[in-house]
Amino acid sequence: MLAVLPPLLAETQQNRRAEADRLFREGQQLLDKEEYQAALIKLQQALKTYQAISERSAVGTSLSNIGSTYYSLGQYAKALEYHQQSLAIRQELGERSAVGTSLSNIGSTYYSLGQYAKALEYHQQSLAISREVGDRSGEGASLSNIGRIYDSLGQYAKALEYHQQSLAISREVGDRPGKGTSLNNIGLAYDSLGQYTKALEYHQQSLAISREVGDRSGKGTSLNNIGRIYDSLGQYAKALEYYQQSLAVSREVGDRSGEGTSLNNIGLAYDGLGQYTKALEYYQQSLAISREVGDRPGEGTSLNNIGISFLQSGKASEAEVPLFEAIEVFESLRPGLTDENKVSLFDTQADTYRFLQEALIAQNEFETALEVAERGRARSFIELLKARIGRVDNQLPELAKILRPTITQIKQIAKQQESTLVQYSIIDDKTLYIWVIQPNGNITHRKVALPQQLSLSALVETSREAIGVRGRGNFKFETENSNPSNLKQLHQLLIEPIADLLPIDPNTHVIFVPHGELFLVPFPALQDAQGRYLLEKHTILTSPAIQVLELTRQRLREVKQVGSSDALIVGNPVMPEVAKPGEPPERLKSLGGAEQEANAIAALFKTKAWTGQRATKSAIVAKLPQARIIHLATHGLLDDLEGLGTPGAIALAPVGNGEPNDGLLTANKILDLKLNAELVVLSACDTGRGRITSDSVIGLSRSLIIAGTPSVIVSLWSVPDAPTAELMTEFYRNWQERKLDKAQALRQAMLMMMKRSPQPRNWAAFTLIGESE
């Protein structure tokens, strides 16, 4: 039975509830006016009364609004505390729509704290609930918030997609403030994509709406973002004007986080104007606020900008500390993210590592600069590889130590590999750094001035074009005669500055660690002034990072303990149809030369090649984990056919299940495999290419190494059919019969092909990544 309150007590309860409701309404009105401190007093009073009379639902709502007030004041830790209390009550009461709101608020708070993985998780939960209960406004808000996260992670196209969905919903439900927010966010995405005219248009529309609805915070944000556009366009005085207006609004409404952002951006404008002392003053103020409110991304940005400002004003020693601190902050933002998100976020942070290298080199701290150069590449690659090989949880502090290579460790790797390591670092369009680490531990640094009449990326591209390339069985040569001038110019930039440091014995290994567009350089085909190819003087390997070599060597030891002797040789499977977005399906052409290649190699291993209809994707994938040697002579594709950020696919025979691209083994699917192969050879077109990022080349080679393969041979262009078959057969003879190591076996096969087919396109496409043993 329900207890009945005495009339007097019931009346008191009603009066107290009415009083609490009044305080709550007044607090809400103050909140709407962005008078946050006054709102907080009213809402706290209302909360105490609701708690006293056990009005649980009202308590949950009050906690939520207090959390939002603290959030608006930039007090994120307090905001999180109140939102989590609100969520617990709403879950207990089964208030689904309110639960969605609390989840969204928690997600936004984690976002402002720079905890992107947690933020994404909460916003996705909120989105699901909004859709479940039919809350279109809530759905639009969640889409907008998810878009903001992707923008911060550097996935601008994905962010734009979410913001446009949010904008459509705001228009549908007549949500003017929501529309203003979405327009602003779309502007940010276009700004990040470098489409400044479009960005400015959206920010100005957002500003107009903020003024119309009286949203002062929104107005301040739009003013700030318009300032960013003018900053990017080099119109610093105009940018400064907008930033100062934004700062005034942030201070007026008590938005500490917004104030910090505006101060930082004012510093940027003064930097652009060459007024470094003034810039530093504003950056320092911004940094203090970021630390006060717990804004880790903002803290990292301010530290980065302080370091750059010192560097630009010729104070390299003063730049070093804030740049190191910025790296520490940026690295703290990555745990918990997916591989794709880590890679894209790292791309947004990579400049800090380069500026720090500059600051260190200016002080002749060459070895520390090498540590930073190595620390600033292949981070996610090494995390995944270490988690797979070393069985280290990627959340553990141990991983942070692994990702901070020391000079001692780098020297030890060179000694273990018995190789000369050559690490490149592209600092900007004017400067290239090269380190040479010899097996005896000697480290030498060289600085190279890059040509200004032709960018390095353009030089690499024209060099590849000059070689002349074609698809395996698909395309004609672009040119019949290679032009050696570009290959000589690349040799002049990449090899001549360090030629005196490379080994004299041509059988001694040289491992190149490229950077950026240098991943596409055909190192064997580089020519000296006398016309000799680099391959004639050195045995060449490559690696995405020095630390990767330590892990592939560890993996090689594990693979040899497995003891498998199977060779899986695949050639010219029945070709699948490839369906690219917006294009009709097209069947890949048959490769007769690849079938002959597979049969010849299979005979060396006394096995039967998998060809034609027998080489289905399902059959081959089932065999892959048991094979010691895997050779795939077929078509390679560069496309990201799954849209998951990992491009590349190998063509195998379709199973006939009717699914799109049936028969394609994608780089993303390879990541899920557990391979025990000592060597994988992708005798196909462009298998060493992919999406070039600060984390290395995202594609087939990366996926195979992460899946457990210590040695991978891939191609840097569309390889010609007949010479490739001959080269590959000779490679295996050298390795299996002559007992040369993999790198020496590949070199000798290339030298043989050079005599028979002198054009580099016929012999220089393949590169060995990883272990030579």
mmCIF file with all atom_site columns, C-alpha atoms in Angstrom, residues 472 474-475 575-581 583 586-589 591 634-642 646-652 661-668 670 682-691 698-701 715 717-718:
data_model
loop_
_atom_site.group_PDB
_atom_site.id
_atom_site.type_symbol
_atom_site.label_atom_id
_atom_site.label_alt_id
_atom_site.label_comp_id
_atom_site.label_asym_id
_atom_site.label_entity_id
_atom_site.label_seq_id
_atom_site.pdbx_PDB_ins_code
_atom_site.Cartn_x
_atom_site.Cartn_y
_atom_site.Cartn_z
_atom_site.occupancy
_atom_site.B_iso_or_equiv
_atom_site.pdbx_formal_charge
_atom_site.auth_seq_id
_atom_site.auth_comp_id
_atom_site.auth_asym_id
_atom_site.auth_atom_id
_atom_site.pdbx_PDB_model_num
ATOM 1  C CA . ARG A 1 472 ? 50.649 -6.202  -65.603 1.00 0.00 ? 472 ARG A CA 1
ATOM 2  C CA . ASN A 1 474 ? 46.600 -4.248  -68.745 1.00 0.00 ? 474 ASN A CA 1
ATOM 3  C CA . PHE A 1 475 ? 48.365 -1.126  -69.970 1.00 0.00 ? 475 PHE A CA 1
ATOM 4  C CA . MET A 1 575 ? 40.102 -12.960 -62.320 1.00 0.00 ? 575 MET A CA 1
ATOM 5  C CA . PRO A 1 576 ? 37.328 -11.327 -60.292 1.00 0.00 ? 576 PRO A CA 1
ATOM 6  C CA . GLU A 1 577 ? 35.169 -8.407  -61.310 1.00 0.00 ? 577 GLU A CA 1
ATOM 7  C CA . VAL A 1 578 ? 36.119 -5.142  -59.617 1.00 0.00 ? 578 VAL A CA 1
ATOM 8  C CA . ALA A 1 579 ? 33.340 -2.699  -58.758 1.00 0.00 ? 579 ALA A CA 1
ATOM 9  C CA . LYS A 1 580 ? 34.653 0.751   -57.841 1.00 0.00 ? 580 LYS A CA 1
ATOM 10 C CA . PRO A 1 581 ? 32.246 3.375   -56.443 1.00 0.00 ? 581 PRO A CA 1
ATOM 11 C CA . GLU A 1 583 ? 31.672 2.690   -61.922 1.00 0.00 ? 583 GLU A CA 1
ATOM 12 C CA . GLU A 1 586 ? 34.983 -4.684  -64.785 1.00 0.00 ? 586 GLU A CA 1
ATOM 13 C CA . ARG A 1 587 ? 36.686 -8.073  -64.939 1.00 0.00 ? 587 ARG A CA 1
ATOM 14 C CA . LEU A 1 588 ? 40.471 -7.938  -64.576 1.00 0.00 ? 588 LEU A CA 1
ATOM 15 C CA . LYS A 1 589 ? 42.451 -9.345  -67.488 1.00 0.00 ? 589 LYS A CA 1
ATOM 16 C CA . LEU A 1 591 ? 47.875 -12.864 -66.755 1.00 0.00 ? 591 LEU A CA 1
ATOM 17 C CA . THR A 1 634 ? 48.354 -11.723 -59.830 1.00 0.00 ? 634 THR A CA 1
ATOM 18 C CA . HIS A 1 635 ? 46.818 -8.257  -60.068 1.00 0.00 ? 635 HIS A CA 1
ATOM 19 C CA . GLY A 1 636 ? 47.347 -5.746  -57.282 1.00 0.00 ? 636 GLY A CA 1
ATOM 20 C CA . LEU A 1 637 ? 44.936 -2.861  -56.760 1.00 0.00 ? 637 LEU A CA 1
ATOM 21 C CA . LEU A 1 638 ? 45.606 0.477   -55.080 1.00 0.00 ? 638 LEU A CA 1
ATOM 22 C CA . ASP A 1 639 ? 41.969 1.296   -54.233 1.00 0.00 ? 639 ASP A CA 1
ATOM 23 C CA . ASP A 1 640 ? 40.375 1.432   -50.772 1.00 0.00 ? 640 ASP A CA 1
ATOM 24 C CA . LEU A 1 641 ? 37.490 -0.761  -51.907 1.00 0.00 ? 641 LEU A CA 1
ATOM 25 C CA . GLU A 1 642 ? 36.023 -1.140  -48.408 1.00 0.00 ? 642 GLU A CA 1
ATOM 26 C CA . THR A 1 646 ? 43.421 0.932   -45.741 1.00 0.00 ? 646 THR A CA 1
ATOM 27 C CA . PRO A 1 647 ? 43.888 0.808   -49.521 1.00 0.00 ? 647 PRO A CA 1
ATOM 28 C CA . GLY A 1 648 ? 45.153 -2.162  -51.504 1.00 0.00 ? 648 GLY A CA 1
ATOM 29 C CA . ALA A 1 649 ? 43.871 -5.545  -52.606 1.00 0.00 ? 649 ALA A CA 1
ATOM 30 C CA . ILE A 1 650 ? 45.151 -8.759  -54.198 1.00 0.00 ? 650 ILE A CA 1
ATOM 31 C CA . ALA A 1 651 ? 43.061 -10.426 -56.924 1.00 0.00 ? 651 ALA A CA 1
ATOM 32 C CA . LEU A 1 652 ? 42.145 -14.086 -56.324 1.00 0.00 ? 652 LEU A CA 1
ATOM 33 C CA . ASN A 1 661 ? 34.437 -7.565  -55.390 1.00 0.00 ? 661 ASN A CA 1
ATOM 34 C CA . ASP A 1 662 ? 34.182 -11.277 -54.645 1.00 0.00 ? 662 ASP A CA 1
ATOM 35 C CA . GLY A 1 663 ? 37.715 -12.670 -54.850 1.00 0.00 ? 663 GLY A CA 1
ATOM 36 C CA . LEU A 1 664 ? 39.618 -9.598  -53.651 1.00 0.00 ? 664 LEU A CA 1
ATOM 37 C CA . LEU A 1 665 ? 41.811 -10.038 -50.584 1.00 0.00 ? 665 LEU A CA 1
ATOM 38 C CA . THR A 1 666 ? 42.025 -6.510  -49.188 1.00 0.00 ? 666 THR A CA 1
ATOM 39 C CA . ALA A 1 667 ? 44.777 -4.994  -47.047 1.00 0.00 ? 667 ALA A CA 1
ATOM 40 C CA . ASN A 1 668 ? 42.198 -4.492  -44.310 1.00 0.00 ? 668 ASN A CA 1
ATOM 41 C CA . ILE A 1 670 ? 44.999 -9.162  -44.212 1.00 0.00 ? 670 ILE A CA 1
ATOM 42 C CA . LEU A 1 682 ? 53.528 -9.802  -53.985 1.00 0.00 ? 682 LEU A CA 1
ATOM 43 C CA . SER A 1 683 ? 54.474 -10.187 -57.636 1.00 0.00 ? 683 SER A CA 1
ATOM 44 C CA . ALA A 1 684 ? 51.843 -7.744  -58.758 1.00 0.00 ? 684 ALA A CA 1
ATOM 45 C CA . CYS A 1 685 ? 51.424 -4.092  -59.675 1.00 0.00 ? 685 CYS A CA 1
ATOM 46 C CA . ASP A 1 686 ? 51.909 -1.263  -57.176 1.00 0.00 ? 686 ASP A CA 1
ATOM 47 C CA . THR A 1 687 ? 51.864 -3.544  -54.111 1.00 0.00 ? 687 THR A CA 1
ATOM 48 C CA . GLY A 1 688 ? 54.378 -1.343  -52.278 1.00 0.00 ? 688 GLY A CA 1
ATOM 49 C CA . ARG A 1 689 ? 52.286 1.742   -52.773 1.00 0.00 ? 689 ARG A CA 1
ATOM 50 C CA . GLY A 1 690 ? 49.291 2.988   -50.794 1.00 0.00 ? 690 GLY A CA 1
ATOM 51 C CA . ARG A 1 691 ? 48.266 6.019   -48.788 1.00 0.00 ? 691 ARG A CA 1
ATOM 52 C CA . ILE A 1 698 ? 49.130 2.446   -45.427 1.00 0.00 ? 698 ILE A CA 1
ATOM 53 C CA . GLY A 1 699 ? 48.576 -0.491  -47.739 1.00 0.00 ? 699 GLY A CA 1
ATOM 54 C CA . LEU A 1 700 ? 49.377 -4.132  -48.431 1.00 0.00 ? 700 LEU A CA 1
ATOM 55 C CA . SER A 1 701 ? 53.001 -4.195  -47.214 1.00 0.00 ? 701 SER A CA 1
ATOM 56 C CA . SER A 1 715 ? 56.501 -3.434  -56.213 1.00 0.00 ? 715 SER A CA 1
ATOM 57 C CA . TRP A 1 717 ? 54.892 0.496   -59.958 1.00 0.00 ? 717 TRP A CA 1
ATOM 58 C CA . SER A 1 718 ? 52.912 -1.489  -62.504 1.00 0.00 ? 718 SER A CA 1
#
